[in-house]
Amino acid sequence: MSKSTAFVPTMGALHAGHLSLIELAKSYSDEVVVSIFVNPLQFENPDDLAKYPRDIESDRAMALNAGATQIWAPTIDEIYPSNPTIISAGPLGNKFEGVNRPGHFDGVITVVDRLFKKVEPEFAILGEKDFQQLFLIKQWVKEQQIPVTIIAAPLVRDSDGLALSSRNVRLGDDGRRQALVISKALFVARESEHPEEVMAQILRSEPAFTLDYAVIIDEESFEIASPQTKHRRALIAGWVNGVRLLDNIAMSVNA
Ligand code: AMP
């Protein structure tokens, strides 16, 4: 494949967040490859894998319409022809998302490594929606000196504030409304001098929300932020109506 390709890896069930990545990819290259592959290795929960929404024909049309020049929907055998060697995401792979999703980031790094080797893109466009994933992939690419430039794309929200996610379709009407507590907590925390307390308080106000974690991290190290931290980001993960949701925002009050 051409070296100047801009690559957008996805698991399909495309929404406007994915399309924004494709549009951003177009500004880096005329050749935009979109992969659609639901990676079994990154699902620690078989039920979540079974319920993951899939609609390849609609995905194909949406991606082409947004400017993709090639849609690549490989089979599992194409990506994992034999028993794959699982790549470790390292210690950060077991923190935050990794606490509740053991092995998830090992699966992510393993598939990204395979996808990058097949596509050999010059640019890969990844969403800030999955902030820890973005950080770990950047780290992996740097460590392994993989010749790809990672471009971070901003998180896209619905007009009511909910971060777009393929899993949102499973929320139901009540769940969707209840899930808004997450973005609300982030918007208030962003402006607050005491963001941890504010997030916890707002999240507790919604009984339908079950918290996994709500933290402020240092964007450079992915450690919990200290008073010296320059670039801070609030991360929230939790559950509404059996659906796991993830969101984050850059803090406007920085040291
Ligand atoms: P997924 O299909 O969920 O694996 O996501 C594929 C890519 O789209 C990843 O780089 C995600 O971070 C990105 N993405 C998913 N949702 C959003 C969103 N709401 N805004 C921006 N990027 C997103």
mmCIF file of C-alpha atoms and ligand atoms in Angstrom:
data_model
loop_
_atom_site.group_PDB
_atom_site.id
_atom_site.type_symbol
_atom_site.label_atom_id
_atom_site.label_comp_id
_atom_site.label_asym_id
_atom_site.label_seq_id
_atom_site.Cartn_x
_atom_site.Cartn_y
_atom_site.Cartn_z
ATOM 1 C CA MET A 1 0.000 0.000 0.000
ATOM 2 C CA SER A 2 1.130 3.540 -0.687
ATOM 3 C CA LYS A 3 3.314 5.091 1.999
ATOM 4 C CA SER A 4 1.324 8.290 1.966
ATOM 5 C CA THR A 5 -1.856 6.594 3.156
ATOM 6 C CA ALA A 6 -3.828 8.089 6.035
ATOM 7 C CA PHE A 7 -5.394 5.277 8.017
ATOM 8 C CA VAL A 8 -8.479 5.274 10.228
ATOM 9 C CA PRO A 9 -8.834 2.020 12.194
ATOM 10 C CA THR A 10 -12.373 1.363 13.494
ATOM 11 C CA MET A 11 -14.592 -1.417 14.765
ATOM 12 C CA GLY A 12 -17.471 -0.260 12.572
ATOM 13 C CA ALA A 13 -20.960 0.861 13.648
ATOM 14 C CA LEU A 14 -19.780 4.199 12.348
ATOM 15 C CA HIS A 15 -21.102 7.486 13.703
ATOM 16 C CA ALA A 16 -20.215 11.147 13.283
ATOM 17 C CA GLY A 17 -17.155 10.712 15.557
ATOM 18 C CA HIS A 18 -15.639 8.188 13.147
ATOM 19 C CA LEU A 19 -16.589 10.355 10.174
ATOM 20 C CA SER A 20 -14.725 13.311 11.686
ATOM 21 C CA LEU A 21 -11.594 11.127 11.767
ATOM 22 C CA ILE A 22 -12.068 10.273 8.083
ATOM 23 C CA GLU A 23 -12.517 13.953 7.237
ATOM 24 C CA LEU A 24 -9.364 14.821 9.187
ATOM 25 C CA ALA A 25 -7.514 11.993 7.412
ATOM 26 C CA LYS A 26 -8.380 13.611 4.060
ATOM 27 C CA SER A 27 -6.396 16.678 5.059
ATOM 28 C CA TYR A 28 -3.291 14.474 5.439
ATOM 29 C CA SER A 29 -3.576 12.308 2.337
ATOM 30 C CA ASP A 30 -5.657 11.683 -0.771
ATOM 31 C CA GLU A 31 -5.560 7.980 0.093
ATOM 32 C CA VAL A 32 -7.728 7.297 3.141
ATOM 33 C CA VAL A 33 -8.029 3.675 4.258
ATOM 34 C CA VAL A 34 -10.712 2.846 6.814
ATOM 35 C CA SER A 35 -10.551 -0.555 8.458
ATOM 36 C CA ILE A 36 -13.600 -2.162 10.000
ATOM 37 C CA PHE A 37 -12.630 -4.999 12.295
ATOM 38 C CA VAL A 38 -14.271 -5.991 15.563
ATOM 39 C CA ASN A 39 -11.177 -7.246 17.317
ATOM 40 C CA PRO A 40 -12.073 -10.208 19.531
ATOM 41 C CA LEU A 41 -8.782 -9.902 21.445
ATOM 42 C CA GLN A 42 -9.782 -6.588 23.015
ATOM 43 C CA PHE A 43 -13.091 -7.834 24.409
ATOM 44 C CA GLU A 44 -12.636 -9.295 27.861
ATOM 45 C CA ASN A 45 -16.396 -9.788 28.055
ATOM 46 C CA PRO A 46 -17.900 -12.276 25.524
ATOM 47 C CA ASP A 47 -21.343 -10.724 25.952
ATOM 48 C CA ASP A 48 -20.026 -7.270 24.981
ATOM 49 C CA LEU A 49 -18.376 -8.814 21.893
ATOM 50 C CA ALA A 50 -21.586 -10.642 20.920
ATOM 51 C CA LYS A 51 -23.674 -7.483 21.365
ATOM 52 C CA TYR A 52 -21.251 -5.137 19.589
ATOM 53 C CA PRO A 53 -23.311 -3.449 16.816
ATOM 54 C CA ARG A 54 -22.390 -4.476 13.269
ATOM 55 C CA ASP A 55 -23.679 -3.021 9.993
ATOM 56 C CA ILE A 56 -21.004 -3.320 7.351
ATOM 57 C CA GLU A 57 -23.051 -2.111 4.367
ATOM 58 C CA SER A 58 -24.152 1.085 6.044
ATOM 59 C CA ASP A 59 -20.584 1.592 7.381
ATOM 60 C CA ARG A 60 -19.157 1.234 3.890
ATOM 61 C CA ALA A 61 -21.548 3.817 2.457
ATOM 62 C CA MET A 62 -20.935 6.269 5.308
ATOM 63 C CA ALA A 63 -17.148 5.955 5.142
ATOM 64 C CA LEU A 64 -17.045 6.407 1.356
ATOM 65 C CA ASN A 65 -19.364 9.375 1.628
ATOM 66 C CA ALA A 66 -17.071 10.977 4.212
ATOM 67 C CA GLY A 67 -14.110 10.654 1.848
ATOM 68 C CA ALA A 68 -12.576 7.226 2.444
ATOM 69 C CA THR A 69 -10.919 5.833 -0.685
ATOM 70 C CA GLN A 70 -10.684 2.263 0.577
ATOM 71 C CA ILE A 71 -12.719 0.271 3.083
ATOM 72 C CA TRP A 72 -10.960 -2.760 4.444
ATOM 73 C CA ALA A 73 -13.037 -5.223 6.444
ATOM 74 C CA PRO A 74 -10.680 -8.150 7.066
ATOM 75 C CA THR A 75 -11.763 -11.515 8.452
ATOM 76 C CA ILE A 76 -10.427 -12.750 11.777
ATOM 77 C CA ASP A 77 -8.232 -15.285 9.922
ATOM 78 C CA GLU A 78 -6.706 -12.512 7.816
ATOM 79 C CA ILE A 79 -5.604 -10.614 10.927
ATOM 80 C CA TYR A 80 -4.814 -13.637 13.089
ATOM 81 C CA PRO A 81 -3.852 -16.461 10.690
ATOM 82 C CA SER A 82 -2.321 -18.503 13.493
ATOM 83 C CA ASN A 83 -2.414 -18.218 17.271
ATOM 84 C CA PRO A 84 -1.355 -14.595 17.662
ATOM 85 C CA THR A 85 1.446 -13.613 19.998
ATOM 86 C CA ILE A 86 -0.195 -11.145 22.338
ATOM 87 C CA ILE A 87 1.747 -7.911 22.740
ATOM 88 C CA SER A 88 1.789 -6.472 26.242
ATOM 89 C CA ALA A 89 0.613 -2.877 26.580
ATOM 90 C CA GLY A 90 2.897 -2.503 29.635
ATOM 91 C CA PRO A 91 2.018 -1.316 33.161
ATOM 92 C CA LEU A 92 -0.362 1.460 32.061
ATOM 93 C CA GLY A 93 -2.404 -1.221 30.299
ATOM 94 C CA ASN A 94 -3.509 -2.416 33.749
ATOM 95 C CA LYS A 95 -4.574 0.990 35.068
ATOM 96 C CA PHE A 96 -7.825 2.979 34.657
ATOM 97 C CA GLU A 97 -9.568 1.198 31.737
ATOM 98 C CA GLY A 98 -7.283 -1.791 32.301
ATOM 99 C CA VAL A 99 -8.484 -2.358 35.887
ATOM 100 C CA ASN A 100 -11.968 -3.244 34.719
ATOM 101 C CA ARG A 101 -10.944 -4.616 31.351
ATOM 102 C CA PRO A 102 -7.995 -6.967 31.960
ATOM 103 C CA GLY A 103 -6.140 -7.764 28.743
ATOM 104 C CA HIS A 104 -8.084 -5.126 26.791
ATOM 105 C CA PHE A 105 -5.081 -2.946 25.907
ATOM 106 C CA ASP A 106 -2.904 -5.963 25.110
ATOM 107 C CA GLY A 107 -5.582 -6.821 22.536
ATOM 108 C CA VAL A 108 -5.635 -3.242 21.255
ATOM 109 C CA ILE A 109 -1.860 -3.020 20.807
ATOM 110 C CA THR A 110 -1.750 -6.476 19.220
ATOM 111 C CA VAL A 111 -4.376 -5.580 16.600
ATOM 112 C CA VAL A 112 -2.967 -2.110 15.913
ATOM 113 C CA ASP A 113 0.452 -3.659 15.338
ATOM 114 C CA ARG A 114 -1.080 -6.100 12.822
ATOM 115 C CA LEU A 115 -3.130 -3.398 11.095
ATOM 116 C CA PHE A 116 -0.173 -1.011 10.808
ATOM 117 C CA LYS A 117 2.008 -3.781 9.340
ATOM 118 C CA LYS A 118 -0.637 -4.544 6.689
ATOM 119 C CA VAL A 119 -1.557 -0.962 5.763
ATOM 120 C CA GLU A 120 1.846 0.693 6.337
ATOM 121 C CA PRO A 121 0.235 4.124 6.670
ATOM 122 C CA GLU A 122 2.159 7.359 6.871
ATOM 123 C CA PHE A 123 -0.539 8.758 9.178
ATOM 124 C CA ALA A 124 -2.958 7.060 11.549
ATOM 125 C CA ILE A 125 -5.894 9.090 12.840
ATOM 126 C CA LEU A 126 -7.069 8.130 16.340
ATOM 127 C CA GLY A 127 -9.767 9.693 18.491
ATOM 128 C CA GLU A 128 -9.188 11.430 21.813
ATOM 129 C CA LYS A 129 -12.419 9.712 22.874
ATOM 130 C CA ASP A 130 -10.246 6.721 23.836
ATOM 131 C CA PHE A 131 -7.592 8.793 25.517
ATOM 132 C CA GLN A 132 -5.695 5.966 27.225
ATOM 133 C CA GLN A 133 -5.740 3.936 24.009
ATOM 134 C CA LEU A 134 -4.349 6.929 22.113
ATOM 135 C CA PHE A 135 -1.585 7.356 24.701
ATOM 136 C CA LEU A 136 -0.636 3.660 24.653
ATOM 137 C CA ILE A 137 -0.580 3.453 20.859
ATOM 138 C CA LYS A 138 1.616 6.582 20.655
ATOM 139 C CA GLN A 139 3.937 5.023 23.244
ATOM 140 C CA TRP A 140 4.087 1.706 21.360
ATOM 141 C CA VAL A 141 4.799 3.394 18.020
ATOM 142 C CA LYS A 142 7.612 5.434 19.600
ATOM 143 C CA GLU A 143 9.159 2.471 21.430
ATOM 144 C CA GLN A 144 9.052 0.243 18.359
ATOM 145 C CA GLN A 145 10.027 3.076 16.014
ATOM 146 C CA ILE A 146 7.106 2.264 13.731
ATOM 147 C CA PRO A 147 7.244 4.804 10.857
ATOM 148 C CA VAL A 148 3.759 6.233 11.294
ATOM 149 C CA THR A 149 2.654 9.647 12.540
ATOM 150 C CA ILE A 150 -0.213 9.447 14.999
ATOM 151 C CA ILE A 151 -2.761 12.236 14.628
ATOM 152 C CA ALA A 152 -5.120 12.822 17.559
ATOM 153 C CA ALA A 153 -8.669 13.815 16.603
ATOM 154 C CA PRO A 154 -10.931 15.715 19.019
ATOM 155 C CA LEU A 155 -13.797 13.946 20.744
ATOM 156 C CA VAL A 156 -17.157 14.479 19.025
ATOM 157 C CA ARG A 157 -20.314 14.887 21.143
ATOM 158 C CA ASP A 158 -23.996 14.824 20.389
ATOM 159 C CA SER A 159 -25.745 18.197 20.684
ATOM 160 C CA ASP A 160 -26.853 17.272 24.231
ATOM 161 C CA GLY A 161 -23.244 16.620 25.298
ATOM 162 C CA LEU A 162 -23.134 12.810 25.208
ATOM 163 C CA ALA A 163 -19.859 11.539 23.733
ATOM 164 C CA LEU A 164 -20.670 9.647 20.539
ATOM 165 C CA SER A 165 -20.041 5.931 20.847
ATOM 166 C CA SER A 166 -21.100 2.851 18.905
ATOM 167 C CA ARG A 167 -22.452 1.463 22.191
ATOM 168 C CA ASN A 168 -24.900 4.377 22.684
ATOM 169 C CA VAL A 169 -27.524 2.588 20.560
ATOM 170 C CA ARG A 170 -27.866 0.066 23.402
ATOM 171 C CA LEU A 171 -28.681 2.708 26.033
ATOM 172 C CA GLY A 172 -32.422 3.104 25.392
ATOM 173 C CA ASP A 173 -34.253 6.395 25.933
ATOM 174 C CA ASP A 174 -33.953 6.438 29.731
ATOM 175 C CA GLY A 175 -30.327 5.309 29.625
ATOM 176 C CA ARG A 176 -29.433 8.019 27.159
ATOM 177 C CA ARG A 177 -30.882 10.686 29.406
ATOM 178 C CA GLN A 178 -29.185 9.208 32.489
ATOM 179 C CA ALA A 179 -25.847 8.985 30.657
ATOM 180 C CA LEU A 180 -25.786 12.759 30.299
ATOM 181 C CA VAL A 181 -24.571 12.925 33.901
ATOM 182 C CA ILE A 182 -21.098 11.999 32.595
ATOM 183 C CA SER A 183 -20.612 14.951 30.249
ATOM 184 C CA LYS A 184 -22.305 17.232 32.763
ATOM 185 C CA ALA A 185 -19.759 16.191 35.424
ATOM 186 C CA LEU A 186 -16.923 16.828 32.978
ATOM 187 C CA PHE A 187 -18.176 20.243 31.863
ATOM 188 C CA VAL A 188 -18.495 21.436 35.470
ATOM 189 C CA ALA A 189 -15.193 19.857 36.575
ATOM 190 C CA ARG A 190 -13.330 21.498 33.689
ATOM 191 C CA GLU A 191 -13.924 24.933 35.226
ATOM 192 C CA SER A 192 -13.559 23.893 38.864
ATOM 193 C CA GLU A 193 -10.693 24.308 41.343
ATOM 194 C CA HIS A 194 -11.796 21.018 42.954
ATOM 195 C CA PRO A 195 -12.609 18.864 39.956
ATOM 196 C CA GLU A 196 -12.363 15.440 41.663
ATOM 197 C CA GLU A 197 -14.917 16.389 44.317
ATOM 198 C CA VAL A 198 -17.211 18.045 41.783
ATOM 199 C CA MET A 199 -17.172 15.026 39.466
ATOM 200 C CA ALA A 200 -17.853 12.593 42.303
ATOM 201 C CA GLN A 201 -20.724 14.702 43.610
ATOM 202 C CA ILE A 202 -22.438 15.122 40.242
ATOM 203 C CA LEU A 203 -21.993 11.467 39.298
ATOM 204 C CA ARG A 204 -23.497 10.370 42.642
ATOM 205 C CA SER A 205 -26.609 12.426 41.849
ATOM 206 C CA GLU A 206 -27.611 9.926 39.129
ATOM 207 C CA PRO A 207 -28.550 6.590 40.758
ATOM 208 C CA ALA A 208 -28.620 4.837 37.365
ATOM 209 C CA PHE A 209 -24.906 5.524 36.884
ATOM 210 C CA THR A 210 -22.347 3.054 38.283
ATOM 211 C CA LEU A 211 -18.873 4.531 38.508
ATOM 212 C CA ASP A 212 -15.719 2.705 37.443
ATOM 213 C CA TYR A 213 -13.409 5.689 37.835
ATOM 214 C CA ALA A 214 -13.358 9.490 37.668
ATOM 215 C CA VAL A 215 -9.845 10.933 37.765
ATOM 216 C CA ILE A 216 -7.722 13.885 36.707
ATOM 217 C CA ILE A 217 -4.575 12.784 34.933
ATOM 218 C CA ASP A 218 -1.420 14.383 33.621
ATOM 219 C CA GLU A 219 -1.681 14.145 29.820
ATOM 220 C CA GLU A 220 2.083 13.745 29.421
ATOM 221 C CA SER A 221 2.618 10.875 31.885
ATOM 222 C CA PHE A 222 -0.898 9.483 32.340
ATOM 223 C CA GLU A 223 -0.257 9.561 36.098
ATOM 224 C CA ILE A 224 -2.775 11.121 38.475
ATOM 225 C CA ALA A 225 -2.256 14.887 38.106
ATOM 226 C CA SER A 226 -0.222 16.755 40.702
ATOM 227 C CA PRO A 227 -0.348 20.496 41.490
ATOM 228 C CA GLN A 228 2.608 20.896 39.079
ATOM 229 C CA THR A 229 0.856 19.199 36.162
ATOM 230 C CA LYS A 230 0.651 21.464 33.130
ATOM 231 C CA HIS A 231 -1.876 19.654 30.965
ATOM 232 C CA ARG A 232 -4.613 17.961 32.899
ATOM 233 C CA ARG A 233 -7.496 15.879 31.617
ATOM 234 C CA ALA A 234 -10.542 14.536 33.406
ATOM 235 C CA LEU A 235 -11.509 10.954 32.597
ATOM 236 C CA ILE A 236 -14.752 9.221 33.540
ATOM 237 C CA ALA A 237 -15.817 5.626 32.941
ATOM 238 C CA GLY A 238 -18.869 3.818 34.194
ATOM 239 C CA TRP A 239 -22.074 2.022 33.422
ATOM 240 C CA VAL A 240 -25.631 3.003 32.527
ATOM 241 C CA ASN A 241 -28.245 0.374 31.784
ATOM 242 C CA GLY A 242 -25.626 -2.350 31.278
ATOM 243 C CA VAL A 243 -23.652 -0.230 28.788
ATOM 244 C CA ARG A 244 -20.090 0.820 29.557
ATOM 245 C CA LEU A 245 -19.425 4.480 28.768
ATOM 246 C CA LEU A 246 -16.217 6.418 28.545
ATOM 247 C CA ASP A 247 -15.636 10.159 28.279
ATOM 248 C CA ASN A 248 -12.953 12.772 28.924
ATOM 249 C CA ILE A 249 -12.242 16.470 28.654
ATOM 250 C CA ALA A 250 -9.181 18.720 28.773
ATOM 251 C CA MET A 251 -9.204 20.891 31.898
ATOM 252 C CA SER A 252 -9.368 24.595 31.265
ATOM 253 C CA VAL A 253 -7.685 25.437 34.593
ATOM 254 C CA ASN A 254 -4.063 24.444 34.107
ATOM 255 C CA ALA A 255 -0.986 25.149 36.218
HETATM 256 P P1 AMP B 1 -13.947 2.315 17.631
HETATM 257 O O1 AMP B 1 -14.699 1.960 16.395
HETATM 258 O O2 AMP B 1 -14.818 2.570 18.822
HETATM 259 O O3 AMP B 1 -12.812 1.376 17.907
HETATM 260 O O4 AMP B 1 -13.275 3.713 17.342
HETATM 261 C C1 AMP B 1 -12.467 3.918 16.225
HETATM 262 C C2 AMP B 1 -11.803 5.241 16.348
HETATM 263 O O5 AMP B 1 -12.792 6.269 16.432
HETATM 264 C C3 AMP B 1 -10.940 5.370 17.624
HETATM 265 O O6 AMP B 1 -9.743 6.068 17.302
HETATM 266 C C4 AMP B 1 -11.838 6.162 18.542
HETATM 267 O O7 AMP B 1 -11.132 6.905 19.513
HETATM 268 C C5 AMP B 1 -12.540 7.071 17.556
HETATM 269 N N1 AMP B 1 -13.793 7.570 18.121
HETATM 270 C C6 AMP B 1 -14.807 6.849 18.640
HETATM 271 N N2 AMP B 1 -15.769 7.661 19.117
HETATM 272 C C7 AMP B 1 -15.340 8.929 18.888
HETATM 273 C C8 AMP B 1 -15.883 10.227 19.169
HETATM 274 N N3 AMP B 1 -17.044 10.394 19.779
HETATM 275 N N4 AMP B 1 -15.145 11.294 18.808
HETATM 276 C C9 AMP B 1 -13.943 11.165 18.198
HETATM 277 N N5 AMP B 1 -13.397 9.973 17.909
HETATM 278 C C10 AMP B 1 -14.076 8.867 18.251
#
